[in-house]
Short mmCIF file of N, CA and C in Angstrom, two decimals:
data_model
loop_
_atom_site.label_atom_id
_atom_site.label_comp_id
_atom_site.label_asym_id
_atom_site.label_seq_id
_atom_site.Cartn_x
_atom_site.Cartn_y
_atom_site.Cartn_z
N MET A 1 0.84 -1.19 0.00
CA MET A 1 0.00 0.00 0.00
C MET A 1 0.88 1.25 0.00
N LYS A 2 0.49 2.24 -0.78
CA LYS A 2 1.25 3.47 -0.88
C LYS A 2 0.96 4.36 0.33
N THR A 3 1.96 5.02 0.81
CA THR A 3 1.78 5.94 1.91
C THR A 3 1.33 7.31 1.38
N GLU A 4 0.79 8.12 2.29
CA GLU A 4 0.38 9.47 1.90
C GLU A 4 1.57 10.27 1.39
N ASN A 5 2.76 10.02 1.97
CA ASN A 5 3.95 10.74 1.52
C ASN A 5 4.24 10.48 0.04
N SER A 6 4.13 9.23 -0.39
CA SER A 6 4.41 8.92 -1.79
C SER A 6 3.30 9.46 -2.69
N ILE A 7 2.08 9.49 -2.20
CA ILE A 7 0.97 10.06 -2.98
C ILE A 7 1.21 11.55 -3.19
N VAL A 8 1.52 12.25 -2.09
CA VAL A 8 1.77 13.69 -2.18
C VAL A 8 2.97 13.97 -3.09
N ALA A 9 4.02 13.20 -2.96
CA ALA A 9 5.21 13.40 -3.81
C ALA A 9 4.85 13.20 -5.28
N SER A 10 4.07 12.18 -5.57
CA SER A 10 3.65 11.90 -6.94
C SER A 10 2.79 13.05 -7.48
N LEU A 11 1.86 13.52 -6.67
CA LEU A 11 0.99 14.63 -7.08
C LEU A 11 1.80 15.91 -7.31
N LYS A 12 2.78 16.16 -6.46
CA LYS A 12 3.62 17.35 -6.63
C LYS A 12 4.45 17.27 -7.91
N ARG A 13 5.00 16.10 -8.20
CA ARG A 13 5.76 15.93 -9.45
C ARG A 13 4.84 16.17 -10.65
N PHE A 14 3.64 15.62 -10.59
CA PHE A 14 2.68 15.81 -11.68
C PHE A 14 2.32 17.29 -11.82
N SER A 15 2.13 17.98 -10.70
CA SER A 15 1.81 19.40 -10.73
C SER A 15 2.89 20.21 -11.43
N VAL A 16 4.14 19.92 -11.13
CA VAL A 16 5.26 20.64 -11.74
C VAL A 16 5.29 20.40 -13.25
N ILE A 17 5.16 19.14 -13.66
CA ILE A 17 5.24 18.85 -15.09
C ILE A 17 4.01 19.39 -15.80
N ALA A 18 2.85 19.39 -15.14
CA ALA A 18 1.63 19.94 -15.75
C ALA A 18 1.79 21.43 -16.01
N LEU A 19 2.36 22.14 -15.06
CA LEU A 19 2.57 23.57 -15.25
C LEU A 19 3.61 23.84 -16.34
N ALA A 20 4.67 23.06 -16.38
CA ALA A 20 5.68 23.22 -17.43
C ALA A 20 5.08 22.92 -18.81
N GLU A 21 4.28 21.88 -18.89
CA GLU A 21 3.63 21.52 -20.16
C GLU A 21 2.68 22.64 -20.59
N GLY A 22 1.95 23.20 -19.64
CA GLY A 22 1.04 24.30 -19.94
C GLY A 22 1.76 25.53 -20.45
N VAL A 23 2.87 25.86 -19.82
CA VAL A 23 3.66 27.01 -20.26
C VAL A 23 4.21 26.77 -21.66
N SER A 24 4.70 25.57 -21.91
CA SER A 24 5.26 25.28 -23.24
C SER A 24 4.16 25.36 -24.32
N PHE A 25 2.96 24.93 -23.98
CA PHE A 25 1.84 24.99 -24.93
C PHE A 25 1.48 26.44 -25.23
N ILE A 26 1.42 27.27 -24.19
CA ILE A 26 1.11 28.69 -24.38
C ILE A 26 2.19 29.36 -25.23
N LEU A 27 3.46 29.08 -24.94
CA LEU A 27 4.55 29.64 -25.73
C LEU A 27 4.46 29.20 -27.19
N LEU A 28 4.15 27.94 -27.39
CA LEU A 28 4.03 27.41 -28.75
C LEU A 28 2.90 28.10 -29.51
N MET A 29 1.73 28.19 -28.87
CA MET A 29 0.55 28.74 -29.55
C MET A 29 0.61 30.26 -29.75
N PHE A 30 1.08 30.97 -28.72
CA PHE A 30 0.94 32.42 -28.74
C PHE A 30 2.25 33.19 -28.98
N VAL A 31 3.37 32.48 -29.03
CA VAL A 31 4.63 33.14 -29.35
C VAL A 31 5.26 32.51 -30.59
N ALA A 32 5.52 31.20 -30.54
CA ALA A 32 6.24 30.55 -31.63
C ALA A 32 5.44 30.52 -32.94
N MET A 33 4.16 30.18 -32.85
CA MET A 33 3.35 30.13 -34.08
C MET A 33 3.24 31.50 -34.75
N PRO A 34 2.94 32.57 -34.01
CA PRO A 34 2.95 33.89 -34.67
C PRO A 34 4.31 34.26 -35.26
N LEU A 35 5.40 33.90 -34.57
CA LEU A 35 6.72 34.17 -35.12
C LEU A 35 6.94 33.42 -36.42
N LYS A 36 6.46 32.19 -36.48
CA LYS A 36 6.62 31.40 -37.71
C LYS A 36 5.86 32.04 -38.87
N TYR A 37 4.62 32.41 -38.63
CA TYR A 37 3.77 32.85 -39.74
C TYR A 37 3.84 34.35 -40.03
N PHE A 38 4.17 35.16 -39.04
CA PHE A 38 4.18 36.61 -39.27
C PHE A 38 5.58 37.18 -39.35
N ALA A 39 6.58 36.48 -38.82
CA ALA A 39 7.96 36.98 -38.88
C ALA A 39 8.87 36.05 -39.66
N ASP A 40 8.28 35.02 -40.27
CA ASP A 40 9.04 34.06 -41.08
C ASP A 40 10.21 33.46 -40.29
N LEU A 41 9.90 33.01 -39.05
CA LEU A 41 10.90 32.36 -38.20
C LEU A 41 10.43 30.95 -37.83
N PRO A 42 10.55 30.00 -38.75
CA PRO A 42 10.08 28.65 -38.46
C PRO A 42 10.86 27.96 -37.34
N GLU A 43 12.06 28.44 -37.06
CA GLU A 43 12.86 27.83 -35.98
C GLU A 43 12.16 27.96 -34.64
N ALA A 44 11.37 29.00 -34.46
CA ALA A 44 10.66 29.19 -33.19
C ALA A 44 9.74 28.00 -32.91
N VAL A 45 9.03 27.54 -33.92
CA VAL A 45 8.14 26.39 -33.74
C VAL A 45 8.94 25.11 -33.63
N LYS A 46 10.01 25.01 -34.38
CA LYS A 46 10.83 23.80 -34.35
C LYS A 46 11.30 23.50 -32.93
N TYR A 47 11.90 24.48 -32.28
CA TYR A 47 12.47 24.24 -30.96
C TYR A 47 11.42 24.25 -29.85
N THR A 48 10.48 25.17 -29.92
CA THR A 48 9.42 25.20 -28.92
C THR A 48 8.54 23.96 -29.04
N GLY A 49 8.26 23.56 -30.26
CA GLY A 49 7.45 22.37 -30.48
C GLY A 49 8.13 21.11 -29.98
N TRP A 50 9.42 21.03 -30.18
CA TRP A 50 10.20 19.88 -29.70
C TRP A 50 10.13 19.80 -28.18
N ALA A 51 10.35 20.94 -27.52
CA ALA A 51 10.30 20.98 -26.05
C ALA A 51 8.89 20.65 -25.56
N HIS A 52 7.89 21.21 -26.22
CA HIS A 52 6.51 20.93 -25.82
C HIS A 52 6.19 19.44 -26.00
N GLY A 53 6.66 18.86 -27.06
CA GLY A 53 6.41 17.44 -27.30
C GLY A 53 6.97 16.56 -26.18
N LEU A 54 8.18 16.86 -25.76
CA LEU A 54 8.78 16.11 -24.64
C LEU A 54 7.99 16.31 -23.35
N LEU A 55 7.58 17.53 -23.09
CA LEU A 55 6.81 17.80 -21.87
C LEU A 55 5.42 17.16 -21.94
N PHE A 56 4.84 17.11 -23.12
CA PHE A 56 3.53 16.47 -23.30
C PHE A 56 3.63 14.98 -22.98
N ILE A 57 4.69 14.34 -23.46
CA ILE A 57 4.90 12.92 -23.16
C ILE A 57 5.15 12.73 -21.66
N ALA A 58 5.98 13.59 -21.09
CA ALA A 58 6.25 13.51 -19.65
C ALA A 58 4.97 13.70 -18.83
N TYR A 59 4.09 14.57 -19.27
CA TYR A 59 2.81 14.80 -18.60
C TYR A 59 2.05 13.48 -18.46
N PHE A 60 2.00 12.70 -19.51
CA PHE A 60 1.26 11.45 -19.46
C PHE A 60 2.01 10.36 -18.69
N VAL A 61 3.33 10.42 -18.68
CA VAL A 61 4.10 9.49 -17.85
C VAL A 61 3.80 9.76 -16.38
N PHE A 62 3.84 11.03 -15.99
CA PHE A 62 3.56 11.38 -14.59
C PHE A 62 2.08 11.18 -14.25
N LEU A 63 1.20 11.35 -15.22
CA LEU A 63 -0.22 11.06 -15.00
C LEU A 63 -0.41 9.58 -14.70
N ALA A 64 0.31 8.72 -15.39
CA ALA A 64 0.24 7.28 -15.12
C ALA A 64 0.74 6.98 -13.71
N GLU A 65 1.79 7.69 -13.28
CA GLU A 65 2.28 7.50 -11.91
C GLU A 65 1.22 7.90 -10.89
N VAL A 66 0.56 9.03 -11.13
CA VAL A 66 -0.50 9.49 -10.22
C VAL A 66 -1.65 8.49 -10.21
N LYS A 67 -2.00 7.97 -11.36
CA LYS A 67 -3.06 6.96 -11.43
C LYS A 67 -2.71 5.78 -10.54
N SER A 68 -1.46 5.39 -10.57
CA SER A 68 -1.01 4.24 -9.78
C SER A 68 -0.95 4.55 -8.29
N THR A 69 -0.38 5.69 -7.92
CA THR A 69 -0.18 5.98 -6.50
C THR A 69 -1.43 6.53 -5.82
N ALA A 70 -2.12 7.45 -6.48
CA ALA A 70 -3.28 8.11 -5.86
C ALA A 70 -4.60 7.42 -6.21
N LYS A 71 -4.52 6.39 -7.06
CA LYS A 71 -5.73 5.64 -7.45
C LYS A 71 -6.80 6.54 -8.07
N TRP A 72 -6.38 7.38 -9.01
CA TRP A 72 -7.34 8.26 -9.67
C TRP A 72 -8.31 7.47 -10.53
N SER A 73 -9.52 7.96 -10.61
CA SER A 73 -10.56 7.34 -11.41
C SER A 73 -10.33 7.64 -12.89
N LEU A 74 -11.05 6.90 -13.72
CA LEU A 74 -10.96 7.15 -15.16
C LEU A 74 -11.50 8.53 -15.50
N GLY A 75 -12.44 9.03 -14.71
CA GLY A 75 -12.97 10.38 -14.92
C GLY A 75 -11.89 11.44 -14.74
N LYS A 76 -11.11 11.31 -13.67
CA LYS A 76 -10.02 12.28 -13.45
C LYS A 76 -8.97 12.15 -14.53
N LEU A 77 -8.69 10.93 -14.95
CA LEU A 77 -7.72 10.74 -16.04
C LEU A 77 -8.21 11.39 -17.32
N ALA A 78 -9.50 11.25 -17.59
CA ALA A 78 -10.08 11.86 -18.79
C ALA A 78 -9.99 13.38 -18.71
N LEU A 79 -10.32 13.95 -17.54
CA LEU A 79 -10.22 15.40 -17.37
C LEU A 79 -8.79 15.89 -17.54
N ALA A 80 -7.84 15.15 -16.98
CA ALA A 80 -6.43 15.52 -17.12
C ALA A 80 -6.00 15.46 -18.58
N SER A 81 -6.48 14.47 -19.30
CA SER A 81 -6.14 14.33 -20.72
C SER A 81 -6.72 15.47 -21.54
N ILE A 82 -7.97 15.80 -21.28
CA ILE A 82 -8.61 16.91 -22.00
C ILE A 82 -7.91 18.23 -21.67
N ALA A 83 -7.56 18.41 -20.39
CA ALA A 83 -6.88 19.64 -19.97
C ALA A 83 -5.58 19.84 -20.73
N SER A 84 -4.89 18.77 -21.05
CA SER A 84 -3.59 18.89 -21.74
C SER A 84 -3.76 19.37 -23.18
N LEU A 85 -4.97 19.31 -23.71
CA LEU A 85 -5.22 19.71 -25.09
C LEU A 85 -5.74 21.13 -25.23
N LEU A 86 -6.06 21.76 -24.10
CA LEU A 86 -6.65 23.10 -24.13
C LEU A 86 -5.66 24.14 -23.61
N PRO A 87 -5.57 25.29 -24.27
CA PRO A 87 -4.73 26.35 -23.71
C PRO A 87 -5.21 26.70 -22.30
N PHE A 88 -4.32 26.80 -21.39
CA PHE A 88 -4.58 27.08 -19.98
C PHE A 88 -5.26 25.93 -19.25
N GLY A 89 -5.52 24.83 -19.94
CA GLY A 89 -6.22 23.70 -19.33
C GLY A 89 -5.46 23.06 -18.18
N THR A 90 -4.15 22.92 -18.33
CA THR A 90 -3.39 22.29 -17.25
C THR A 90 -3.32 23.18 -16.02
N PHE A 91 -3.37 24.50 -16.22
CA PHE A 91 -3.37 25.42 -15.08
C PHE A 91 -4.66 25.28 -14.28
N VAL A 92 -5.78 25.22 -14.99
CA VAL A 92 -7.08 25.09 -14.34
C VAL A 92 -7.18 23.73 -13.65
N PHE A 93 -6.75 22.67 -14.32
CA PHE A 93 -6.81 21.33 -13.74
C PHE A 93 -5.95 21.26 -12.49
N ASP A 94 -4.78 21.87 -12.53
CA ASP A 94 -3.90 21.87 -11.37
C ASP A 94 -4.57 22.57 -10.18
N LYS A 95 -5.18 23.71 -10.44
CA LYS A 95 -5.80 24.49 -9.36
C LYS A 95 -7.05 23.81 -8.82
N LYS A 96 -7.86 23.24 -9.69
CA LYS A 96 -9.16 22.70 -9.28
C LYS A 96 -9.09 21.25 -8.81
N VAL A 97 -8.11 20.49 -9.28
CA VAL A 97 -8.07 19.06 -8.95
C VAL A 97 -6.79 18.67 -8.19
N VAL A 98 -5.64 19.01 -8.74
CA VAL A 98 -4.39 18.53 -8.17
C VAL A 98 -4.08 19.18 -6.82
N LYS A 99 -4.15 20.50 -6.74
CA LYS A 99 -3.82 21.18 -5.48
C LYS A 99 -4.76 20.76 -4.35
N PRO A 100 -6.08 20.69 -4.57
CA PRO A 100 -6.96 20.19 -3.50
C PRO A 100 -6.65 18.75 -3.09
N GLU A 101 -6.25 17.93 -4.04
CA GLU A 101 -5.90 16.55 -3.73
C GLU A 101 -4.63 16.50 -2.88
N ILE A 102 -3.67 17.37 -3.19
CA ILE A 102 -2.46 17.44 -2.37
C ILE A 102 -2.83 17.85 -0.95
N ALA A 103 -3.64 18.89 -0.83
CA ALA A 103 -4.06 19.37 0.49
C ALA A 103 -4.80 18.28 1.26
N HIS A 104 -5.66 17.55 0.59
CA HIS A 104 -6.42 16.48 1.24
C HIS A 104 -5.49 15.39 1.75
N ASN A 105 -4.51 15.04 0.95
CA ASN A 105 -3.56 13.98 1.35
C ASN A 105 -2.59 14.46 2.42
N LEU A 106 -2.31 15.75 2.46
CA LEU A 106 -1.43 16.28 3.50
C LEU A 106 -2.11 16.26 4.87
N LYS A 107 -3.43 16.34 4.89
CA LYS A 107 -4.16 16.28 6.17
C LYS A 107 -3.97 14.94 6.86
N GLY A 108 -3.78 13.89 6.05
CA GLY A 108 -3.62 12.56 6.61
C GLY A 108 -2.23 12.25 7.11
N ILE A 109 -1.30 13.16 6.86
CA ILE A 109 0.10 12.89 7.26
C ILE A 109 0.32 13.35 8.69
#
């Protein structure tokens, strides 16, 4: 059985990667893409997109860890997946789901 400490640690790692993934998505959509199409700088998308792709994969790796340690339902997994596809979605998901879950698990420690 997983302890509350490992659950909280897993949730915190997921929170960090979710925020990084969200920032990379915002940079890609609202900085790199305009630079590519309006300033003829395709390198902006190349490098930002590469970084975002790695963070997107890491997001789902850490989501799988949270599923395992915190026993998240398929509903929460679905919400987390949808959040990763929407601009600002990971920020909202972190605030509304992950942070309260961390606080709830910290009460048990």
